[in-house]
């Protein structure tokens, strides 16, 4: 037998195998996406990449139905075996961490890492002095992919990045956070019912200049829809990937920005020259995602407790009531 002709597929990831098995076991792509806690377009894209890597179609696609092909039937038990093996490996290695130096690998969104992690990390190191951390600041979609591939053990993000199921991870609520409209300090919206009538031309121009975030997610699209509904004449003057940069642009009078209140907790100087107004939107829940087998094992159990303790000490910035012209329509979901 010519072993040179047998080539492994080193680019196949655990994440893709989990997606494949979820689709194979679910009745629809929508159901599989909910089980995994990812958007359906992302699921379809990863499935297509896997088929490209394998070099064969794994499913016959029909309206409302996904049927395994011969190649899919071949792959399914092997994928399940790999995933079972990975779970056994993780569980087994946990038994060897007691009394030895251990690295907690985690990823999170910037605002959560900056506000919650420092006090939680300090407290955990007092209890477990032999622990160190590998910390990555990432977008929610990247955090989820690292979790699925088991390259991190803890993800810190908001619930608007997830489906209801959470993809098989334990979801540990930490705190709630509100979206607010950040405007330059001289822009008083407290009595504004019709901006085009109640504001001077220069202030109206600033109000209609939006600073938005380009994270490439459904959340970004929902925020864009919010601007279009409530500021129909607005112009996007900047797209950012950092809440801190957006705050500086607002302070300089470049425009207004819809941001999570938590992202603006960065010392007393952060809010100088900026006003924050409530908006008619549902709060987002900040949570830790962790494989279910880890949540009751040390040091992860204590780490989750220190995160909860840190969350209880958070005091969000002062937020003014919703301006009259924004207090209309159904509550937005971000």
JSON list of C-alpha atoms in Angstrom, two decimals, residues 23 33 149 163 184 199 217 256 315:
[
{"chain": "A", "resi": 23, "resn": "UNK", "atom": "CA", "xyz": [-25.80, 19.54, 11.68]},
{"chain": "A", "resi": 33, "resn": "UNK", "atom": "CA", "xyz": [-26.98, 26.95, 14.81]},
{"chain": "A", "resi": 149, "resn": "UNK", "atom": "CA", "xyz": [-11.54, 24.74, 19.37]},
{"chain": "A", "resi": 163, "resn": "UNK", "atom": "CA", "xyz": [-28.02, 32.16, 20.66]},
{"chain": "A", "resi": 184, "resn": "UNK", "atom": "CA", "xyz": [-20.37, 66.05, 23.35]},
{"chain": "A", "resi": 199, "resn": "UNK", "atom": "CA", "xyz": [-31.48, 72.55, 18.26]},
{"chain": "A", "resi": 217, "resn": "UNK", "atom": "CA", "xyz": [-21.59, 40.99, 13.15]},
{"chain": "A", "resi": 256, "resn": "UNK", "atom": "CA", "xyz": [-22.42, 61.02, 18.61]},
{"chain": "A", "resi": 315, "resn": "UNK", "atom": "CA", "xyz": [-20.62, 51.35, 39.45]}
]
